[in-house]
XYZ file of C-alpha atoms in Angstrom:
682
model
C 0.000 0.000 0.000
C 1.428 3.354 -1.056
C -0.339 5.509 1.530
C -0.873 5.324 5.273
C -4.559 6.118 4.767
C -7.438 5.505 2.361
C -7.447 8.493 -0.013
C -10.779 10.332 -0.009
C -11.005 13.214 -2.446
C -12.586 14.762 -5.495
C -11.672 15.876 -8.954
C -11.811 19.649 -8.975
C -10.463 21.285 -12.148
C -10.494 20.454 -15.833
C -10.068 23.581 -17.925
C -12.003 25.718 -18.487
C -14.247 24.882 -15.519
C -14.807 25.693 -12.716
C -14.192 29.392 -13.306
C -11.302 31.201 -11.565
C -13.621 33.273 -9.407
C -15.046 30.061 -7.937
C -11.763 28.385 -7.007
C -10.960 29.763 -3.589
C -14.499 29.442 -2.263
C -14.740 25.850 -3.433
C -11.326 24.726 -2.222
C -11.883 26.316 1.173
C -15.136 24.321 1.543
C -13.859 20.860 0.602
C -13.307 19.971 4.249
C -16.981 20.727 4.898
C -17.658 17.461 3.074
C -14.784 15.515 4.679
C -12.628 15.868 1.566
C -8.944 16.634 1.957
C -7.692 15.693 -1.529
C -8.324 17.432 -4.840
C -7.417 16.418 -8.365
C -6.202 18.903 -10.959
C -6.401 17.689 -14.539
C -3.806 19.421 -16.721
C -5.026 19.857 -20.286
C -2.240 19.769 -22.868
C -4.152 21.885 -25.388
C -5.016 24.499 -22.768
C -1.544 24.920 -21.298
C 0.555 24.747 -24.485
C -1.389 26.531 -27.195
C 1.705 27.252 -29.262
C 4.577 24.835 -29.537
C 7.091 25.354 -26.755
C 5.103 28.165 -25.103
C 3.789 26.940 -21.760
C 1.336 28.868 -19.606
C 0.670 27.234 -16.243
C -0.761 30.292 -14.503
C -4.061 28.508 -13.770
C -2.302 25.471 -12.299
C 0.055 27.684 -10.291
C -2.847 29.460 -8.629
C -4.698 26.213 -7.918
C -1.583 24.734 -6.357
C -1.161 27.853 -4.212
C -4.771 27.588 -3.030
C -4.303 23.911 -2.255
C -1.330 24.781 -0.046
C -3.213 27.653 1.583
C -6.077 25.373 2.628
C -3.925 22.297 3.271
C -5.392 20.194 0.481
C -3.543 17.187 -0.891
C -3.207 17.205 -4.679
C -3.405 14.599 -7.419
C -2.084 15.811 -10.764
C -3.610 14.080 -13.741
C -2.669 14.518 -17.400
C -5.176 15.051 -20.189
C -2.931 14.425 -23.174
C -5.751 13.373 -25.467
C -6.624 17.052 -25.941
C -3.715 17.958 -28.197
C -2.726 21.484 -29.339
C -3.543 22.320 -32.925
C 0.118 22.467 -33.928
C 0.284 18.707 -33.318
C -2.112 18.215 -36.221
C -0.760 20.954 -38.484
C 2.990 20.462 -38.043
C 3.318 16.784 -37.147
C 0.332 15.425 -39.078
C -0.987 13.906 -35.872
C -4.510 13.298 -37.209
C -5.604 9.683 -37.028
C -6.527 7.922 -40.271
C -9.284 5.333 -40.687
C -9.187 2.069 -42.693
C -10.688 3.739 -45.766
C -8.243 6.629 -45.690
C -10.668 8.964 -43.938
C -9.340 11.437 -41.380
C -10.613 11.285 -37.804
C -10.618 15.046 -37.372
C -9.842 16.360 -33.876
C -13.015 17.291 -32.054
C -14.484 18.585 -28.819
C -17.070 17.456 -26.314
C -17.605 17.619 -22.561
C -14.860 15.241 -21.474
C -12.306 16.343 -24.077
C -12.768 20.020 -24.703
C -10.838 20.419 -27.934
C -8.146 18.576 -29.878
C -9.420 15.037 -29.318
C -7.599 12.679 -30.314
C -4.149 12.523 -31.991
C -2.201 9.403 -32.907
C 0.290 8.790 -30.114
C 2.202 6.288 -32.248
C 3.270 9.264 -34.374
C 6.833 10.147 -33.196
C 6.189 13.894 -33.477
C 3.106 13.616 -31.273
C 4.998 11.489 -28.765
C 7.942 13.873 -28.490
C 5.675 16.879 -27.986
C 3.377 15.160 -25.498
C 6.091 13.762 -23.290
C 8.057 17.007 -23.393
C 4.895 18.640 -22.017
C 4.720 16.030 -19.247
C 8.349 16.719 -18.352
C 7.654 20.442 -18.122
C 4.766 19.811 -15.717
C 6.745 17.331 -13.603
C 9.732 19.668 -13.408
C 7.538 22.597 -12.379
C 5.525 20.881 -9.644
C 7.558 17.916 -8.400
C 8.736 19.805 -5.302
C 5.298 21.029 -4.255
C 4.819 19.633 -0.769
C 1.097 18.886 -1.143
C 1.372 16.582 -4.182
C 0.649 12.999 -3.142
C 0.039 11.272 -6.465
C 0.348 11.545 -10.248
C -2.245 10.056 -12.589
C -0.494 9.401 -15.883
C -3.497 9.080 -18.175
C -7.203 9.743 -18.016
C -9.184 6.633 -18.997
C -6.512 4.982 -21.114
C -8.211 2.995 -23.881
C -8.091 2.045 -27.547
C -11.004 3.343 -29.616
C -12.606 3.041 -32.103
C -11.902 -0.484 -33.422
C -9.401 0.659 -36.016
C -8.218 3.712 -34.007
C -5.531 4.729 -36.493
C -4.204 3.339 -39.771
C -1.581 5.994 -40.430
C 1.867 5.002 -41.797
C 3.356 5.224 -38.288
C 0.831 2.702 -36.960
C 1.409 0.351 -39.865
C 5.163 0.465 -39.318
C 4.807 0.016 -35.559
C 2.410 -2.915 -36.051
C 5.002 -4.618 -38.238
C 7.678 -4.036 -35.609
C 5.388 -5.438 -32.916
C 4.923 -8.611 -34.973
C 8.655 -8.803 -35.705
C 9.405 -8.612 -31.989
C 6.827 -11.314 -31.273
C 7.630 -13.768 -34.100
C 11.226 -12.957 -35.058
C 10.840 -13.793 -38.754
C 8.035 -13.412 -41.250
C 8.241 -17.162 -41.843
C 7.448 -17.808 -38.202
C 4.392 -15.558 -38.401
C 3.231 -17.194 -41.643
C 3.695 -20.667 -40.203
C 1.845 -19.808 -36.995
C -1.140 -18.076 -38.591
C -0.960 -19.863 -41.980
C -0.797 -16.509 -43.736
C 1.127 -15.372 -46.799
C 2.711 -12.089 -45.753
C 5.688 -10.791 -47.724
C 7.430 -8.935 -44.902
C 6.808 -7.090 -41.663
C 7.293 -3.819 -43.563
C 4.477 -4.558 -46.011
C 2.048 -6.251 -43.652
C -1.493 -4.964 -44.062
C -3.643 -3.566 -41.298
C -6.970 -5.377 -40.808
C -9.843 -4.229 -43.011
C -12.560 -6.128 -41.138
C -13.009 -8.523 -38.239
C -13.820 -11.565 -40.369
C -10.285 -12.975 -40.666
C -9.833 -13.074 -36.891
C -6.038 -13.406 -36.717
C -5.176 -9.917 -37.979
C -7.715 -8.008 -35.895
C -6.766 -10.205 -32.915
C -3.109 -9.215 -33.201
C -3.960 -5.601 -34.035
C -6.128 -5.189 -30.935
C -3.456 -6.817 -28.769
C -1.010 -4.374 -30.329
C -3.241 -1.329 -29.862
C -5.086 -2.324 -26.691
C -2.081 -3.641 -24.788
C 1.333 -2.943 -26.351
C 0.683 0.650 -27.452
C -1.245 1.643 -24.340
C 1.482 0.213 -22.129
C 4.080 2.187 -24.097
C 2.141 5.474 -23.881
C 1.573 5.171 -20.144
C 5.142 4.071 -19.499
C 6.520 7.046 -21.420
C 4.475 9.379 -19.208
C 5.652 7.451 -16.156
C 9.305 7.828 -17.175
C 8.843 11.533 -17.950
C 7.455 12.119 -14.459
C 10.133 9.971 -12.826
C 12.825 12.096 -14.480
C 11.971 14.780 -11.916
C 9.857 13.146 -9.202
C 11.636 10.143 -7.741
C 9.271 9.342 -4.896
C 5.559 10.022 -5.349
C 3.486 7.106 -6.676
C 2.212 7.217 -10.250
C -1.049 5.556 -11.225
C -3.318 5.311 -14.242
C -7.019 4.631 -14.550
C -9.082 3.057 -17.279
C -12.551 4.049 -18.456
C -14.206 0.693 -19.142
C -12.038 -1.893 -17.452
C -11.505 -4.946 -19.654
C -13.894 -7.243 -17.788
C -16.730 -4.874 -18.623
C -15.927 -3.746 -22.143
C -18.811 -4.385 -24.497
C -17.237 -4.136 -27.930
C -14.015 -4.035 -29.903
C -14.488 -0.269 -30.039
C -13.307 0.268 -26.470
C -10.433 -1.964 -25.394
C -7.715 -1.902 -22.778
C -5.886 -4.962 -21.502
C -5.760 -3.849 -17.868
C -3.560 -6.729 -16.765
C -0.839 -5.666 -19.226
C -1.121 -1.870 -19.111
C -1.288 -1.776 -15.307
C 2.328 -2.983 -15.237
C 3.401 0.401 -16.619
C 2.545 2.230 -13.381
C 2.672 1.794 -9.630
C -1.025 1.045 -9.278
C -4.291 0.997 -11.198
C -7.812 2.352 -11.067
C -11.033 2.698 -12.995
C -14.010 4.871 -13.681
C -17.384 3.175 -13.221
C -18.547 1.580 -16.501
C -22.078 0.844 -15.289
C -25.100 2.490 -13.779
C -24.357 4.724 -10.802
C -27.701 4.130 -9.096
C -27.731 1.288 -6.577
C -31.513 1.039 -6.397
C -31.779 -2.630 -7.385
C -30.271 -5.922 -6.258
C -28.630 -6.517 -9.639
C -27.064 -3.042 -9.647
C -25.595 -3.584 -6.195
C -24.212 -7.029 -7.040
C -22.722 -5.776 -10.317
C -20.987 -2.951 -8.476
C -19.494 -5.488 -6.053
C -18.333 -7.445 -9.093
C -16.577 -4.395 -10.555
C -14.588 -3.914 -7.355
C -13.713 -7.595 -6.974
C -12.564 -7.642 -10.598
C -10.389 -4.542 -10.104
C -8.738 -6.115 -7.075
C -7.568 -9.002 -9.291
C -5.638 -6.442 -11.342
C -4.247 -4.485 -8.410
C -4.903 -4.871 -4.697
C -4.154 -1.142 -4.320
C -6.780 -0.102 -6.872
C -8.576 3.246 -6.892
C -12.145 4.013 -7.861
C -11.093 7.136 -9.647
C -14.418 8.485 -10.874
C -17.287 7.917 -8.457
C -20.270 9.700 -9.952
C -22.883 11.492 -7.826
C -25.257 10.557 -10.652
C -24.779 10.951 -14.383
C -26.834 14.121 -14.487
C -27.557 15.549 -17.929
C -31.065 16.187 -16.607
C -31.651 12.430 -16.541
C -30.117 10.516 -13.617
C -29.118 11.724 -10.150
C -28.016 9.476 -7.303
C -29.732 9.292 -3.950
C -27.700 9.528 -0.728
C -28.471 5.835 -0.191
C -26.941 4.918 -3.575
C -23.830 6.940 -2.826
C -23.420 5.342 0.601
C -23.817 1.896 -0.956
C -21.079 2.578 -3.514
C -18.665 3.987 -0.961
C -18.897 1.211 1.608
C -18.944 -1.445 -1.102
C -15.692 -0.045 -2.480
C -14.158 0.232 0.978
C -15.137 -3.325 1.903
C -13.759 -4.757 -1.357
C -10.349 -3.181 -0.880
C -10.286 0.165 -2.695
C -7.370 2.286 -1.487
C -8.632 5.497 -3.044
C -12.080 7.009 -3.587
C -12.151 9.995 -5.936
C -15.406 11.679 -6.964
C -16.206 12.930 -10.416
C -16.549 15.772 -9.702
C -16.948 18.613 -7.193
C -19.002 21.026 -9.301
C -21.490 19.775 -11.859
C -20.211 20.247 -15.412
C -21.518 23.203 -17.352
C -20.015 22.695 -20.798
C -20.343 20.374 -23.762
C -22.599 17.339 -23.909
C -21.769 16.534 -20.274
C -23.604 19.644 -19.070
C -25.022 19.175 -15.554
C -23.119 15.885 -15.321
C -22.188 14.596 -11.880
C -21.241 17.135 -9.213
C -21.292 16.891 -5.440
C -22.503 20.458 -5.671
C -24.582 22.041 -8.390
C -23.223 24.402 -11.013
C -23.952 27.328 -8.673
C -22.050 25.690 -5.795
C -25.034 24.656 -3.665
C -24.749 21.100 -2.277
C -26.696 18.191 -3.643
C -28.098 15.670 -1.157
C -25.343 13.187 -1.962
C -22.746 15.646 -0.653
C -23.961 14.991 2.885
C -23.670 11.221 2.385
C -20.073 11.855 1.279
C -19.493 13.959 4.379
C -20.820 11.233 6.701
C -18.740 8.565 4.993
C -15.605 10.706 5.171
C -16.068 11.388 8.866
C -16.596 7.694 9.598
C -13.589 6.742 7.463
C -11.358 9.192 9.294
C -12.611 8.023 12.689
C -11.841 4.349 11.979
C -8.966 4.760 9.504
C -6.570 2.753 11.679
C -8.637 -0.377 11.119
C -8.712 -0.069 7.331
C -5.085 0.774 6.659
C -3.325 -2.490 5.922
C -6.536 -4.539 5.975
C -7.071 -7.000 3.125
C -10.230 -8.460 1.691
C -10.870 -11.987 2.916
C -10.390 -14.325 -0.027
C -13.065 -16.732 -1.149
C -12.725 -20.435 -1.891
C -13.829 -20.052 -5.510
C -12.446 -17.883 -8.293
C -13.628 -16.804 -11.729
C -10.730 -17.065 -14.167
C -10.241 -13.903 -16.213
C -8.532 -14.177 -19.597
C -8.138 -11.132 -21.843
C -7.308 -13.255 -24.890
C -10.534 -15.241 -24.637
C -12.549 -12.094 -24.042
C -10.924 -10.447 -27.052
C -11.798 -13.432 -29.236
C -15.374 -13.257 -27.986
C -15.506 -9.589 -28.974
C -14.050 -10.402 -32.389
C -16.628 -13.119 -32.965
C -19.321 -10.564 -32.190
C -17.532 -7.929 -34.254
C -17.931 -9.744 -37.549
C -21.690 -10.243 -37.254
C -22.408 -7.351 -39.560
C -24.439 -6.549 -42.646
C -21.426 -5.725 -44.768
C -17.656 -6.035 -44.625
C -17.161 -3.513 -41.857
C -16.407 -3.365 -38.156
C -20.006 -2.641 -37.175
C -21.486 -5.490 -35.112
C -25.176 -6.297 -35.293
C -26.876 -7.718 -32.170
C -23.665 -8.843 -30.425
C -23.964 -11.723 -27.990
C -21.285 -10.411 -25.594
C -20.713 -14.023 -24.628
C -17.648 -13.680 -22.419
C -18.811 -10.477 -20.732
C -22.183 -11.887 -19.725
C -20.870 -15.358 -18.869
C -18.452 -14.149 -16.180
C -20.942 -11.564 -14.907
C -23.676 -14.178 -14.741
C -21.550 -16.593 -12.744
C -20.529 -13.831 -10.350
C -24.193 -12.975 -9.775
C -25.021 -16.664 -9.316
C -22.308 -17.274 -6.742
C -23.052 -14.128 -4.770
C -26.787 -14.875 -4.845
C -25.940 -18.266 -3.358
C -23.999 -16.453 -0.565
C -20.543 -17.536 -1.766
C -17.497 -15.321 -1.417
C -15.972 -15.205 -4.911
C -12.720 -13.765 -6.284
C -11.409 -13.094 -9.762
C -8.106 -14.648 -10.794
C -6.228 -13.536 -13.895
C -4.983 -16.299 -16.156
C -1.617 -14.526 -15.964
C -1.601 -15.431 -12.249
C -2.763 -19.016 -12.738
C 0.021 -20.166 -10.410
C -2.202 -18.904 -7.578
C -4.960 -21.364 -8.448
C -4.091 -23.618 -5.525
C -5.296 -20.898 -3.157
C -8.817 -21.964 -4.185
C -11.000 -25.050 -4.005
C -12.922 -24.411 -7.222
C -12.596 -22.240 -10.326
C -14.890 -21.267 -13.171
C -13.751 -20.687 -16.765
C -16.193 -18.422 -18.648
C -16.012 -19.156 -22.377
C -12.295 -19.870 -22.126
C -11.960 -20.399 -25.852
C -8.206 -19.650 -26.062
C -6.752 -22.463 -23.982
C -2.978 -22.148 -23.687
C -1.517 -25.584 -22.936
C 1.096 -23.954 -20.689
C -1.527 -23.624 -17.940
C -2.281 -27.379 -17.945
C 0.424 -28.265 -15.350
C -1.148 -25.759 -12.939
C -4.590 -27.270 -13.541
C -3.137 -30.759 -13.038
C -1.750 -29.911 -9.622
C -4.983 -28.149 -8.712
C -7.110 -31.188 -9.598
C -4.698 -33.667 -8.075
C -5.233 -31.863 -4.771
C -9.021 -32.115 -5.105
C -9.874 -28.922 -6.962
C -13.043 -28.540 -9.029
C -13.058 -26.905 -12.477
C -16.321 -25.694 -14.018
C -15.741 -25.035 -17.730
C -18.375 -23.317 -19.855
C -19.174 -24.345 -23.406
C -16.387 -23.350 -25.790
C -13.618 -24.363 -23.393
C -10.476 -24.850 -25.500
C -12.406 -24.382 -28.739
C -9.673 -22.365 -30.453
C -5.987 -22.772 -31.002
C -3.744 -19.859 -30.057
C -3.666 -18.811 -33.728
C -7.461 -18.179 -33.478
C -8.304 -21.255 -35.594
C -10.926 -23.726 -34.454
C -9.595 -26.947 -32.941
C -10.141 -29.578 -35.652
C -10.119 -32.564 -33.326
C -9.639 -33.045 -29.615
C -9.743 -30.191 -27.141
C -6.133 -29.635 -26.129
C -6.615 -30.408 -22.447
C -4.843 -33.728 -21.997
C -4.224 -35.443 -19.634
C -7.022 -33.801 -17.645
C -9.669 -34.535 -20.220
C -9.925 -36.046 -23.678
C -12.861 -34.442 -25.462
C -14.023 -33.731 -28.973
C -16.569 -31.172 -30.145
C -19.027 -32.802 -32.552
C -21.592 -30.073 -33.160
C -22.160 -26.485 -32.028
C -25.291 -24.440 -32.700
C -26.611 -21.047 -31.626
C -29.874 -21.587 -29.748
C -32.674 -19.197 -28.928
C -35.390 -21.315 -27.366
C -34.099 -24.549 -25.896
C -34.615 -25.970 -22.430
C -33.211 -28.668 -20.168
C -35.482 -30.410 -17.696
C -34.096 -30.393 -14.143
C -36.136 -31.748 -11.228
C -39.210 -31.758 -13.449
C -38.823 -28.098 -14.434
C -37.765 -26.820 -17.885
C -34.819 -24.431 -17.627
C -33.660 -22.267 -20.510
C -30.097 -22.682 -21.782
C -28.077 -20.146 -23.770
C -26.425 -19.116 -26.071
C -24.920 -22.209 -27.764
C -25.655 -25.908 -27.625
C -22.472 -27.925 -28.026
C -22.282 -31.677 -28.151
C -19.047 -33.132 -26.818
C -17.747 -36.664 -26.783
C -15.727 -36.903 -23.564
C -13.691 -39.999 -22.828
C -14.393 -41.743 -19.501
C -16.929 -39.079 -18.547
C -20.062 -39.330 -16.466
C -23.176 -37.434 -17.521
C -24.745 -35.014 -15.066
C -27.413 -33.484 -17.355
C -28.735 -34.274 -20.820
C -30.268 -32.203 -23.595
C -33.792 -32.968 -24.828
C -32.319 -35.310 -27.437
C -30.669 -37.296 -24.598
C -27.141 -36.295 -25.591
C -24.891 -35.126 -22.714
C -25.341 -31.493 -21.678
C -23.050 -31.501 -18.628
C -20.310 -34.101 -18.204
C -17.533 -34.540 -15.684
C -14.252 -36.416 -15.494
C -12.130 -37.323 -12.500
C -8.458 -36.455 -12.262
C -6.540 -37.066 -9.058
C -8.895 -36.111 -6.244
C -10.602 -33.449 -8.358
C -13.238 -33.123 -11.051
C -13.602 -31.154 -14.288
C -17.175 -30.323 -15.337
C -17.602 -29.530 -19.042
C -20.832 -27.760 -19.977
C -22.438 -27.989 -23.414
C -23.953 -24.539 -22.830
C -23.011 -21.559 -20.682
C -24.247 -21.689 -17.127
C -22.972 -18.145 -16.501
C -24.607 -16.666 -19.597
C -27.853 -18.584 -19.004
C -28.054 -17.273 -15.437
C -27.252 -13.723 -16.536
C -30.118 -13.741 -19.021
C -32.713 -15.682 -17.023
C -31.796 -15.592 -13.327
C -33.184 -19.130 -13.047
C -32.456 -20.401 -9.523
C -32.009 -23.939 -10.799
C -28.487 -22.922 -11.844
C -27.732 -21.830 -8.285
C -28.806 -25.258 -7.005
C -26.804 -27.070 -9.685
C -23.677 -25.070 -8.844
C -24.124 -25.659 -5.119
C -24.473 -29.402 -5.765
C -21.232 -29.383 -7.779
C -19.357 -27.374 -5.145
C -20.645 -29.380 -2.198
C -17.841 -31.922 -2.671
C -15.196 -29.397 -1.596
C -17.047 -27.709 1.260
C -16.749 -24.090 0.102
C -17.345 -21.599 2.891
C -20.387 -19.361 2.602
C -20.962 -15.986 4.166
C -22.223 -16.365 7.721
C -24.679 -13.475 7.812
C -25.564 -12.694 4.190
C -29.032 -13.279 2.802
C -28.815 -12.227 -0.806
C -32.346 -13.369 -1.577
C -33.554 -10.738 0.883
C -30.985 -8.083 -0.099
C -28.616 -8.504 2.836
C -24.971 -8.497 1.737
C -21.772 -9.341 3.556
C -18.108 -8.629 2.920
C -15.120 -9.170 5.176
C -11.671 -7.702 5.566
C -8.907 -9.116 7.731
C -6.059 -7.456 9.578
C -3.854 -9.230 12.086
C -6.262 -11.176 14.320
C -9.275 -8.983 13.564
C -12.033 -9.033 10.966
C -14.055 -6.095 9.687
C -17.525 -7.439 8.948
C -19.600 -5.265 6.612
C -23.356 -5.775 6.396
C -25.375 -3.943 3.760
C -29.025 -4.290 4.718
C -31.397 -3.422 1.890
C -34.168 -5.631 3.231
C -37.446 -4.290 4.613
C -36.538 -4.889 8.246
C -33.589 -4.308 10.541
C -30.908 -6.988 10.727
C -29.608 -8.274 14.071
C -26.369 -10.285 13.985
C -24.820 -12.158 16.895
C -21.108 -11.664 16.259
C -18.501 -14.173 17.363
C -15.525 -12.537 19.066
C -14.793 -9.267 20.816
C -16.248 -6.175 19.177
C -13.654 -3.393 19.090
C -15.526 -0.802 17.047
C -18.593 -0.242 14.953
C -19.138 2.124 12.050
C -21.537 3.560 9.506
C -25.112 2.949 10.720
C -24.505 -0.019 13.008
C -25.422 -0.193 16.700
C -24.058 -2.723 19.164
C -25.541 -4.315 22.269
C -23.074 -6.725 23.742
C -22.141 -8.827 20.726
C -25.338 -8.182 18.780
C -24.916 -5.745 15.891
C -28.048 -4.072 14.557
C -28.204 -2.603 11.061
C -31.416 -0.712 10.201
C -33.351 -1.360 7.019
C -31.786 0.277 3.938
C -28.566 1.052 5.776
C -24.993 -0.237 5.994
C -22.990 -1.051 9.071
C -19.743 -2.730 9.999
C -18.043 -4.082 13.081
C -14.377 -4.638 13.886
C -14.230 -8.006 15.645
C -11.207 -9.549 17.329
C -11.183 -13.318 17.585
C -11.429 -14.675 21.128
């Protein structure tokens, strides 16, 4: 952990708003809402309008005011708003696949100059020179606590840029990966002349080229951009941590048009964060569970993660959060391990298409109701900070395996379902996205504590008793030894339909699924289904989105399709079992919510005695999360049921927080409130 406290602050300034006459009044009042940290977003276009001429007078004054009122400062870069000279002198305009120019534009989030090609060397030199100037100017300011290298790093749209610089860099990326053009041709069975002449993808239909291009753009390039900013800052500031945050973290991306491989790009900085790529209103059970999922997913990328844009509602005259929704988000994030909570933003936006967006206070500076929920949370956090610093989320016994390569292939498969030869998807299935989300909902609804585990950290699999692979189509045989050891020790693997369906060159497996010696299986037939059911305990249950018929050697059948062919089979290996589904249990649950899938999963997991939450009652909207520190636990109870919740705690209660009361060892949490207790084991 980089800080000796949980950071609680707000974004304050993104030029040109708020206005200079509002600054001192606002900054002086931040403490009124228990906020001691403010973010200043430095806009490249605003502060370097002519090449080499830097005007930081606005930032200077804001930094002075921060020091005057003892506010901690996060400096964040907004490099995507490039000065006009970048386009005129260095030809920084991005080019589309048909030769069209993506002209720089303006909207609420990027007020001018959005977006140059950062693969262009001229753009890179200018951008990172600007970063150096900022770092040199402010690195010695005593109130800086953190740098944020990039606002919502991401690759968009699908093609992003097809300029000559990108084509050359793509060739160099492939050269670095394959060594020779013959190796690339042999691996992908292509007929490329050279890395210098390799074509950029024209559509998603060929799979291999768009797969490599998105790995290049969504991982390699983004890592390079962020790392260059990191190095530019480190040239002058040797000590303060440097983070980056993504807009739609990879587990929640919904198309090829918005991609970032968090697990790769996060390695470029000290720690990682995200905005909130989902509804901000926690008014329903599904919304609350999905928000828990976002935080648990982020923790698999970085245990020191930040929620870097917590919205007080999306505004725009449409959606505004209630104090209850804000409180739910804040304590959910705290209980799932967030080390920083930053609001977007202090004043509601007044410009561009984001007008009236967010804002703890309105455009005129008067507080919204959520501001008082923020104040109460901040006061409680400060009061009990000593318990949270150094505390870790209690791990579950089951993990959902996260694999960017399989998710990318799922997006590509969706991306070629179009009316013509273009990148425009029609009615995408979003198979991977909904499969992992559905299984998370299922497990939490069954009161299980569930983690995410990146395939890049598969060596940690033995920390769990069971794992779930959502549409793990890109099965790399290098993980098999880890799965072997896991199953030998009694571990359970639940594998959705499509498991190991593709080779690493994106081709379909022609014969056996490459999962020996754990399982010998062959896919006979696979069909998209819209209206098919399996009968379980006399009840028809809908299955989605594909029906796949496997022949699995030495397998036992758990469920059958209507035609009596196996729908769910399992094989034994060592002390463990591997369950292969002929449909997606995660996707089916996401779309239907059928409780039969909860019962089936519980039956499968019963063999390994997976611990459930002691006090949760998800069916009645009572949620539990636990953190551990030394010999104490922090037990969070979110009670959205219609009656108060009384919990007889085991151990010695050291402290209570939020809306909890204590009588002896009985903690009471009122209806529609959240409470927590710090309990030391006897």
